[in-house]
Coordinates of C-alpha atoms in Angstrom, one line a residue:
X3 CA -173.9 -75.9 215.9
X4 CA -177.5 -76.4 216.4
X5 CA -179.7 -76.6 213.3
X6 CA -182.0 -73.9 214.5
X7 CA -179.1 -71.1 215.2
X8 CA -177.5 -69.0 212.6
X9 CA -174.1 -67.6 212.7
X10 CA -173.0 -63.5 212.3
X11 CA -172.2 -64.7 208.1
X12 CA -175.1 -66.3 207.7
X13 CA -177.3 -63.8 209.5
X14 CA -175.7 -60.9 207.1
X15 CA -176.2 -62.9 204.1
X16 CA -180.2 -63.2 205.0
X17 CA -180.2 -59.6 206.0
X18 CA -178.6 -58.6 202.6
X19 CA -181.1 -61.0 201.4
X20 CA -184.1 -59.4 202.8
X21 CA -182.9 -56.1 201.7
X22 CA -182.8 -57.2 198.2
X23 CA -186.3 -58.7 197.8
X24 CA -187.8 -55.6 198.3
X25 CA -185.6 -52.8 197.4
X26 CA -188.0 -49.5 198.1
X27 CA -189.2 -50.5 201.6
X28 CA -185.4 -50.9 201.8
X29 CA -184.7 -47.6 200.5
X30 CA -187.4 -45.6 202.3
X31 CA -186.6 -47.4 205.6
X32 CA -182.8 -46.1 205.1
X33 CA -184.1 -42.6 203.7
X34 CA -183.8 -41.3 207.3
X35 CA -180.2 -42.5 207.4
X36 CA -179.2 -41.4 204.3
X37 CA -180.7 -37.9 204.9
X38 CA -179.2 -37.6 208.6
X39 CA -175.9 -39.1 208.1
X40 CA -175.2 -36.8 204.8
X41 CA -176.5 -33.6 206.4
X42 CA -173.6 -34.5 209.0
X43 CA -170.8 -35.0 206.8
X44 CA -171.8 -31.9 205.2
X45 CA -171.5 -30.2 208.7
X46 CA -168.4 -31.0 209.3
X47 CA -167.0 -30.9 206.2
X48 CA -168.4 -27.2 205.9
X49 CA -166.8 -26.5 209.0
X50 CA -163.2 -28.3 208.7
X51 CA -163.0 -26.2 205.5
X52 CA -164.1 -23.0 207.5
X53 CA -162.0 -23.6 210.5
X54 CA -158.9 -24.0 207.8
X55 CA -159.5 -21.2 205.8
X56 CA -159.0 -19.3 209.2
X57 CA -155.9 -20.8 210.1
X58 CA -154.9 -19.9 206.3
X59 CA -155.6 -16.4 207.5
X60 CA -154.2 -16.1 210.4
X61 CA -151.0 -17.6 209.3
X62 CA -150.9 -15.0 206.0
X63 CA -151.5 -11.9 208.5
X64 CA -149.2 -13.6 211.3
X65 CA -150.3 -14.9 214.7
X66 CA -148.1 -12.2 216.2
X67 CA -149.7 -9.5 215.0
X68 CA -151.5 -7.4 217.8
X69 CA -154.1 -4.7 217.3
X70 CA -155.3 -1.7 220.0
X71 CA -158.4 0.6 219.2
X72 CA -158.3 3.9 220.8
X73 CA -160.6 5.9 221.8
X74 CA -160.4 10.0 222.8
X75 CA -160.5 12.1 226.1
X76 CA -160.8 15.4 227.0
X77 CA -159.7 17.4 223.7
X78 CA -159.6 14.5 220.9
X79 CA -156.1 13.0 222.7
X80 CA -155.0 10.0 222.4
X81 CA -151.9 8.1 223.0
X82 CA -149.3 9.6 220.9
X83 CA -147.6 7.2 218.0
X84 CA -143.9 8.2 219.5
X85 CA -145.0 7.0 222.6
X86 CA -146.3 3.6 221.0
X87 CA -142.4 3.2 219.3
X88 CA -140.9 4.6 222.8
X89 CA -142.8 1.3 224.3
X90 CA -141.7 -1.2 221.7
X91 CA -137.8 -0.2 222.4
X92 CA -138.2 -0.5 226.1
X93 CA -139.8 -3.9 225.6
X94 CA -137.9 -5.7 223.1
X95 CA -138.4 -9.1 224.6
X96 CA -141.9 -9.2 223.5
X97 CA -142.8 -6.4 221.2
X98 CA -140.7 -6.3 217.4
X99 CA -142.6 -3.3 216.1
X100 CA -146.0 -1.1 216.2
X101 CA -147.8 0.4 212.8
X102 CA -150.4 3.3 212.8
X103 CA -152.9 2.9 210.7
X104 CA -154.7 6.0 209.5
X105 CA -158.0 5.7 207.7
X106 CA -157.8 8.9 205.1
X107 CA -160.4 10.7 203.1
X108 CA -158.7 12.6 200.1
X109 CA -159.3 12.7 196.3
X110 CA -157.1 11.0 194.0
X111 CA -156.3 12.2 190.7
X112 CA -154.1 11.7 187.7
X113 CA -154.2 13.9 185.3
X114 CA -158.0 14.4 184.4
X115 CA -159.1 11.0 185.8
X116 CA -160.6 11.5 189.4
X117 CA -160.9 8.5 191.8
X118 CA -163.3 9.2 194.5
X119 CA -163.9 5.6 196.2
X120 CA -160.1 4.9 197.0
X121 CA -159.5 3.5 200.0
X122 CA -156.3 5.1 201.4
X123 CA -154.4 3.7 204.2
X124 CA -151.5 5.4 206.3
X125 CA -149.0 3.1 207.8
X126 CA -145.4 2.1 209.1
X127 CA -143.2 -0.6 207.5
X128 CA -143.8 -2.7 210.0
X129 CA -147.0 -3.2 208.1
X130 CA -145.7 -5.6 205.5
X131 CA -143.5 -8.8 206.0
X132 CA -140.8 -8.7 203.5
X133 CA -140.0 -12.3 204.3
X134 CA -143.6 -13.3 203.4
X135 CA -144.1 -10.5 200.9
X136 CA -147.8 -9.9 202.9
X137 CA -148.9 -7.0 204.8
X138 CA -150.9 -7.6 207.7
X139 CA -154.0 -6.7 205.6
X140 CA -153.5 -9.9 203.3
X141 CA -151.7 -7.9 200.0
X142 CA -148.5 -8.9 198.7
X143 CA -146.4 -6.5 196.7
X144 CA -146.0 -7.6 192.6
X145 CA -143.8 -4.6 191.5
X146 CA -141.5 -2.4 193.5
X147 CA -141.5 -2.0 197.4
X148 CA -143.5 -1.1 200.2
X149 CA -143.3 1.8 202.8
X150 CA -140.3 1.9 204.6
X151 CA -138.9 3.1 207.6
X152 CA -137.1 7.0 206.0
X153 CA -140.3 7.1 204.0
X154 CA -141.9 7.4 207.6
X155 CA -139.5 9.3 209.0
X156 CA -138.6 12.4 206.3
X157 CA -142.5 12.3 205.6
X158 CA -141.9 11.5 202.4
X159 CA -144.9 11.9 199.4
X160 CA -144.6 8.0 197.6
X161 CA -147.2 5.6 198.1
X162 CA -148.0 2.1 197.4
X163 CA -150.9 1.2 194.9
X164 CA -153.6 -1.2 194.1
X165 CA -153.8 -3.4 190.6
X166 CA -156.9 -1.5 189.3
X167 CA -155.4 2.1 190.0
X168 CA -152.4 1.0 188.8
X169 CA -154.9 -0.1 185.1
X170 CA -156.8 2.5 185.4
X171 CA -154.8 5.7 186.2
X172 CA -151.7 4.4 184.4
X173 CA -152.7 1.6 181.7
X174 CA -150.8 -0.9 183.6
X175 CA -147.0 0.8 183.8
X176 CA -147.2 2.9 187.6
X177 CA -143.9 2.6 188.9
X178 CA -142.2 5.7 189.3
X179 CA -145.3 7.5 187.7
X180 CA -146.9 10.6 190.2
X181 CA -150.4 10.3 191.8
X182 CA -152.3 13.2 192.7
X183 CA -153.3 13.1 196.8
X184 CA -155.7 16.1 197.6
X185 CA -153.6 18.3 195.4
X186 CA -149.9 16.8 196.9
X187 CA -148.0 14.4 194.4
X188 CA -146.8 11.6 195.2
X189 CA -144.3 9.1 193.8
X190 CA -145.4 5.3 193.2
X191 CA -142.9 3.0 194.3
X192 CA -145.0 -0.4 194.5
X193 CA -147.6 -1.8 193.1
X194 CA -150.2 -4.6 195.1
X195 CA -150.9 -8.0 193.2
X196 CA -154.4 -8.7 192.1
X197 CA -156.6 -10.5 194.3
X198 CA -157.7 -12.7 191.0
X199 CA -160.8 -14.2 193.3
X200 CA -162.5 -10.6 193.2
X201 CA -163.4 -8.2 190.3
X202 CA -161.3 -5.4 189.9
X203 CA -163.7 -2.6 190.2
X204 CA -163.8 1.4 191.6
X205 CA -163.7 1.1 195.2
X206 CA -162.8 -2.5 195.6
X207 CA -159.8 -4.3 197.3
X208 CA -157.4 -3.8 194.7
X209 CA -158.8 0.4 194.9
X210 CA -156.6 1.4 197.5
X211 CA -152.8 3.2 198.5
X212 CA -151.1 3.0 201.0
X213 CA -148.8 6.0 202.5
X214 CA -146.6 6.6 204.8
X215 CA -148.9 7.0 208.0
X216 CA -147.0 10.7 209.3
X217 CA -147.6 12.2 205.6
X218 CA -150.8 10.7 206.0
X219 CA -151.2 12.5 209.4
X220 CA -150.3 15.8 207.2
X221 CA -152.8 15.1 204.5
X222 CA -155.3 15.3 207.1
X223 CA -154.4 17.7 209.4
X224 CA -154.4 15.6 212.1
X225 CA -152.0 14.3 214.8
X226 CA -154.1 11.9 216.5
X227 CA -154.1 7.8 215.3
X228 CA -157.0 5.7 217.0
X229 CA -155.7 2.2 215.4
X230 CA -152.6 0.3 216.0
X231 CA -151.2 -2.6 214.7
X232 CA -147.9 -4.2 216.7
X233 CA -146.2 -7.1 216.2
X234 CA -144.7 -9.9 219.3
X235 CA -141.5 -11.2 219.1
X236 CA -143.4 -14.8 218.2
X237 CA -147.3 -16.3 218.8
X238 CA -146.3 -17.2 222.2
X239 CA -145.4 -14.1 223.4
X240 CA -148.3 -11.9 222.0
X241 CA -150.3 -12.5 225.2
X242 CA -147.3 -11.2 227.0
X243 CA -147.0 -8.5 224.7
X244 CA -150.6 -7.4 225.0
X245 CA -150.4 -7.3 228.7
X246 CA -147.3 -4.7 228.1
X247 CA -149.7 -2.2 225.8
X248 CA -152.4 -2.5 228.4
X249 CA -150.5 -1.7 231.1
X250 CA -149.1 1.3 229.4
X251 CA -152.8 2.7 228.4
X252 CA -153.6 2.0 231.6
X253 CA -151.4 4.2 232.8
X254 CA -152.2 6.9 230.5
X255 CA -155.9 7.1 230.9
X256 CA -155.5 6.5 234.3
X257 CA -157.9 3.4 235.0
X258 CA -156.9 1.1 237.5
X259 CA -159.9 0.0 238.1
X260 CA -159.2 -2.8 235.0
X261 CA -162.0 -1.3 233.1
X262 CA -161.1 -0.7 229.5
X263 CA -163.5 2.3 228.3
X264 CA -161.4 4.2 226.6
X265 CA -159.3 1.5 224.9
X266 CA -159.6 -2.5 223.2
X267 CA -157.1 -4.5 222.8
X268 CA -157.0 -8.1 220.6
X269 CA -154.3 -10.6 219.6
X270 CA -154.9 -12.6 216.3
X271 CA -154.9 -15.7 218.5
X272 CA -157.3 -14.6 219.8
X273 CA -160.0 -13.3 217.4
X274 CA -158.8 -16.5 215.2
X275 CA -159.9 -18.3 218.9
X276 CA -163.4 -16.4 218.8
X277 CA -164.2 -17.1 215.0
X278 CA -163.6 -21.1 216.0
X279 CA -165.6 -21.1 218.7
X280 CA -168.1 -19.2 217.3
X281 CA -168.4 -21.7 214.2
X282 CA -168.0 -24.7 217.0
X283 CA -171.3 -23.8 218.2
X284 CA -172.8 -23.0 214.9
X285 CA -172.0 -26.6 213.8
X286 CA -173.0 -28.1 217.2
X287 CA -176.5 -26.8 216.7
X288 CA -176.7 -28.1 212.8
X289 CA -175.7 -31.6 213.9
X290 CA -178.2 -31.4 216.4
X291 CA -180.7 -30.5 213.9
X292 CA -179.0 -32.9 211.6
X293 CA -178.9 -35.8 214.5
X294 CA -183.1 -35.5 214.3
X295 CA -183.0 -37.1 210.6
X296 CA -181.1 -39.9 212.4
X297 CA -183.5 -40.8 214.9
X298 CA -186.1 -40.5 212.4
X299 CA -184.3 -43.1 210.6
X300 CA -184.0 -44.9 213.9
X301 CA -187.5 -44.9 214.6
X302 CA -188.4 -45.9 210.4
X303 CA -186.2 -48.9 211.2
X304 CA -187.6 -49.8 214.3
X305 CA -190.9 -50.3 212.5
X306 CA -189.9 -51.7 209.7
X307 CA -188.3 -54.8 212.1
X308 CA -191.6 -55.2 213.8
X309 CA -193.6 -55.9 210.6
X310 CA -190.3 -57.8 209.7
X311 CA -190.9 -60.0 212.7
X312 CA -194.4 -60.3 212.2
X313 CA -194.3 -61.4 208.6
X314 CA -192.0 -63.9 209.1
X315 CA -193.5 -65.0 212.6
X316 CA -193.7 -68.6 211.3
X317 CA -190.1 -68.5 210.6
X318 CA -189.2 -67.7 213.9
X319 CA -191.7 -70.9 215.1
X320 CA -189.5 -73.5 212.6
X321 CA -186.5 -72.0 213.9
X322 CA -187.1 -72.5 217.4
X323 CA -188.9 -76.1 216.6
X324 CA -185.2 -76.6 215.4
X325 CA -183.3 -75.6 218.7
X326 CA -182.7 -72.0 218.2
X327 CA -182.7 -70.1 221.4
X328 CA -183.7 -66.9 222.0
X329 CA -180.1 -65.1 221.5
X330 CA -180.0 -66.5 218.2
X331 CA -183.4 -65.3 217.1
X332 CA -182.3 -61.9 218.7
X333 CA -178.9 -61.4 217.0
X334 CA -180.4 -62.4 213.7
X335 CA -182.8 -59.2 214.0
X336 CA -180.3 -57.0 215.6
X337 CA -177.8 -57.9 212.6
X338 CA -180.2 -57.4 209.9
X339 CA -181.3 -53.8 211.7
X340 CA -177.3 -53.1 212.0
X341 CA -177.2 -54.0 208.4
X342 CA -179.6 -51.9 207.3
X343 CA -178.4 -49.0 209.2
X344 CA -174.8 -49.8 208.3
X345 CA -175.8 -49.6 204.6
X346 CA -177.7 -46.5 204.5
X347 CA -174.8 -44.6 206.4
X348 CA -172.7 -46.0 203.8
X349 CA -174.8 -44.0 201.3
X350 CA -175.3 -41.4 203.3
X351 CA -171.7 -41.1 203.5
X352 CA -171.6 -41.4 200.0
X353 CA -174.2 -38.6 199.2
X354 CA -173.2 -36.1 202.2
X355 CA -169.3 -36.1 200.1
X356 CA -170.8 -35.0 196.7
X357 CA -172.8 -32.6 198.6
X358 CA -170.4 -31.3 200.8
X359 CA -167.7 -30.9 197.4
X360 CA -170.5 -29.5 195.5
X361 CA -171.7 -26.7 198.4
X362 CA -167.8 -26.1 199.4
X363 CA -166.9 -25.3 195.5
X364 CA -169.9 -22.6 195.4
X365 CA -169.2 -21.3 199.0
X366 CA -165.4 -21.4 199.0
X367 CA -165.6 -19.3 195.6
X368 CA -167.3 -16.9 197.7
X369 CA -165.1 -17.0 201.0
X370 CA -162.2 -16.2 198.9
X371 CA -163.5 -13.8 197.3
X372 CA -164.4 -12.1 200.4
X373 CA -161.5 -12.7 202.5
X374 CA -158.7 -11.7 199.8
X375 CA -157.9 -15.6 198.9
X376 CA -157.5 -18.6 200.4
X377 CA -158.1 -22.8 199.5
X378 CA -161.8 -23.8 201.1
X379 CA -161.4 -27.3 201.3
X380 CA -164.8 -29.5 202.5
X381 CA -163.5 -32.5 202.5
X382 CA -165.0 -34.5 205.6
X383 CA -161.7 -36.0 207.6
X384 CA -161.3 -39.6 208.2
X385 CA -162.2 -39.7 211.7
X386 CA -165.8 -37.6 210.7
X387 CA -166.5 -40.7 208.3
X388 CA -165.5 -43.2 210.9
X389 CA -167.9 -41.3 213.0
X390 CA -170.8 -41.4 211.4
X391 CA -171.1 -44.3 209.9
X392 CA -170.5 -45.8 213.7
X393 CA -173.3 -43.7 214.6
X394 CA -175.5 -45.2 212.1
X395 CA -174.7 -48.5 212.7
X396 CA -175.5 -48.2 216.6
X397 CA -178.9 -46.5 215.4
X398 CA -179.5 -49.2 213.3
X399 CA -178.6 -51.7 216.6
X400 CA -180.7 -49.9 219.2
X401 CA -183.5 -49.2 217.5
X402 CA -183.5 -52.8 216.3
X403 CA -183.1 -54.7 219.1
X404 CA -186.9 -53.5 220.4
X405 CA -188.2 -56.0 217.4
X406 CA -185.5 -58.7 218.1
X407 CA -186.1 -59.2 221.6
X408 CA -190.0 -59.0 220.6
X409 CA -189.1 -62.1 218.0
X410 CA -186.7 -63.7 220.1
X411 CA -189.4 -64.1 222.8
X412 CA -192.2 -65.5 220.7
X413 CA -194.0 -69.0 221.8
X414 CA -192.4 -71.5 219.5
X415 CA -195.9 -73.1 219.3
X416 CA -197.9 -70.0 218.9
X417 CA -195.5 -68.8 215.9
X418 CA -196.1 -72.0 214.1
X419 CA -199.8 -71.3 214.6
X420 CA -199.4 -68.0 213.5
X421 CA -201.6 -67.6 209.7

């Protein structure tokens, strides 16, 4: 080997070196790095955890699970629920079952306790998954049953309540008990488990009964339902299945023209599709923003190599008094720049983790709360690391080489002139 040249060991060793000696320039030359390289690893963390808490969802509700808003013509008319069933036998290939869902307004009472923010729900029982024990609103049943298919069909006065009506109105013992619905009693036969993220409070998620949609129809005096819920035969069929209900309301609003005014149809797929790609571009702009604190740190590296090369310009002059050539003087300056970078991604890494953990406890807390449960986990992935710590280290290389070639093409005589 010649005397002047250094190999990739030795190189390293001086950049580690260099670092060392003076340990704020160090720092403040990798602040940019640190700062751009945790901000990404928060990103991404943030929205791995998002994306999953998504996919949580949509496998709790079920990715077969279908929804059509309504809207009236003419008189108030709408599609007609019997019609909706009629459908779901004629198409069994890709449709399993079909749930109106009926907002209703009513007072609740029990004895001389009145509950005026309930939220009351009439439905099928195709609502709830027996084999998951979740409706397709996210409860699961903790005591008795849910609505089921005579309760629909004889009209029948029971309902199924929430955890804080079930404390409130009956100090914790409901089943069986009566529940008084605008003045109609009616039997409780299950009782909802406590969403233990939220506080169980008047008007809350755990605040609410469900009822058998066609007494709810009764309650009020209505025969129209503008929401249903229907369920495919499996996730893969759903957009089959949605074509079905389309062409059906087509048909009965008479618009062949393909323009949906008077109804909307959505499959979970794809909200869950529109919620990720909505966050997708969310988190593309942040590491854009986030991708400025890199080439900041780029730039502060950059400068820092050219005073490095002029403060050691006499160095370079031995060296290539020695028989170094110019690669050598150039990889030695690209691999202490590559160093430099390398380690403040390494801490960046480092500090964008605990942040990341730290944010995702605070804002998972308040996702599940929100979206009745759930596990937010912001833990960046393997491949995220891997990612930015290659990004930093190319940073760290183009941004240096500027200053190498610069050293690597001093005059050897010149250099050792240099005072």
């Amino acid at each position: 080997m010649r005397s002047g040249g250094m190999n990739f060991s030795q190189s390293f060793r001086l950049a580690i070196k260099s670092l060392t000696t003076s340990k704020m320039r160090a720092l403040l030359t990798m602040l940019g790095i640190i700062i751009g390289v945790g901000a990404v690893i928060v990103i991404l963390s943030l929205g791995n955890g998002l994306t999953g808490m998504v996919q949580q969802q949509v496998d709790k509700l079920g990715i077969n699970m279908i929804q059509a808003q309504l809207w009236s013509v003419g008189d108030g008319m709408v599609a007609d629920p019997e019609d909706f069933y009629a459908l779901v036998e004629e198409h069994p290939d890709v449709l399993t079952g079909v749930s109106p869902y009926v907002n209703v307004t009513a007072t609740v009472r029990n004895g001389n306790d009145i509950f005026k923010s309930t939220n009351l729900y009439g439905v099928s029982e195709i609502m709830y998954n027996p084999a998951t024990n979740y409706t397709m609103d996210g409860e699961q049943v903790a005591q008795g049953r849910f609505i089921n298919y005579l309760d629909v069909e004889r009209r029948e006065a029971v309902c199924v309540i929430g955890a804080y009506l079930e404390q409130e109105a009956f100090g914790g013992d409901a089943l069986g008990k009566h529940l008084s619905i605008n003045g109609r009693l009616f039997t409780v036969v299950g009782v909802l488990k406590r969403n233990a993220e939220l506080e169980m409070t008047e008007g809350s998620q755990d605040d609410q009964v469900y009822l058998p949609y066609s007494t709810a129809l009764e309650i009020i005096g209505n025969r129209w339902v503008y929401l249903y819920i229907f369920t495919s035969t499996s996730g893969e069929t759903a957009d089959a299945a949605k074509k079905v209900i389309e062409a059906y309301l087509n048909d009965f609003y008479r618009t062949d023209d393909g323009m949906y005014n008077y109804f909307y149809i959505t499959t979970m797929a794809e909200q869950a599709n529109q919620i990720n790609a909505m966050m997708g571009v969310a988190m593309g702009v942040l590491v854009a923003i986030a991708a400025i604190s890199l080439l900041v740190g780029g730039i502060g590296i950059m400068n820092i190599m050219l005073v490095s090369v002029t403060e050691r310009t006499r160095e370079i002059g031995v060296r290539k008094s020695l028989g170094a050539k110019r690669r050598d003087i150039r990889s030695q300056f690209v691999i202490e720049a590559g160093t430099t970078s390398a380690i403040g991604g390494i801490l960046g890494i480092g500090f964008g983790w605990l942040l990341a953990k730290g944010i995702g406890a605070v804002l998972g807390a308040q996702l599940s709360a929100s979206m009745g449960g759930g596990v937010f986990d912001a833990t960046p992935t393997f491949g995220a690391i891997m990612l930015s710590f290659g990004v930093s280290v190319g940073i760290g290389v183009l941004f240096g080489y500027l200053p190498a070639n610069k050293a690597a093409k001093l005059n050897p005589i010149d250099a050792l002139r240099y005072d």
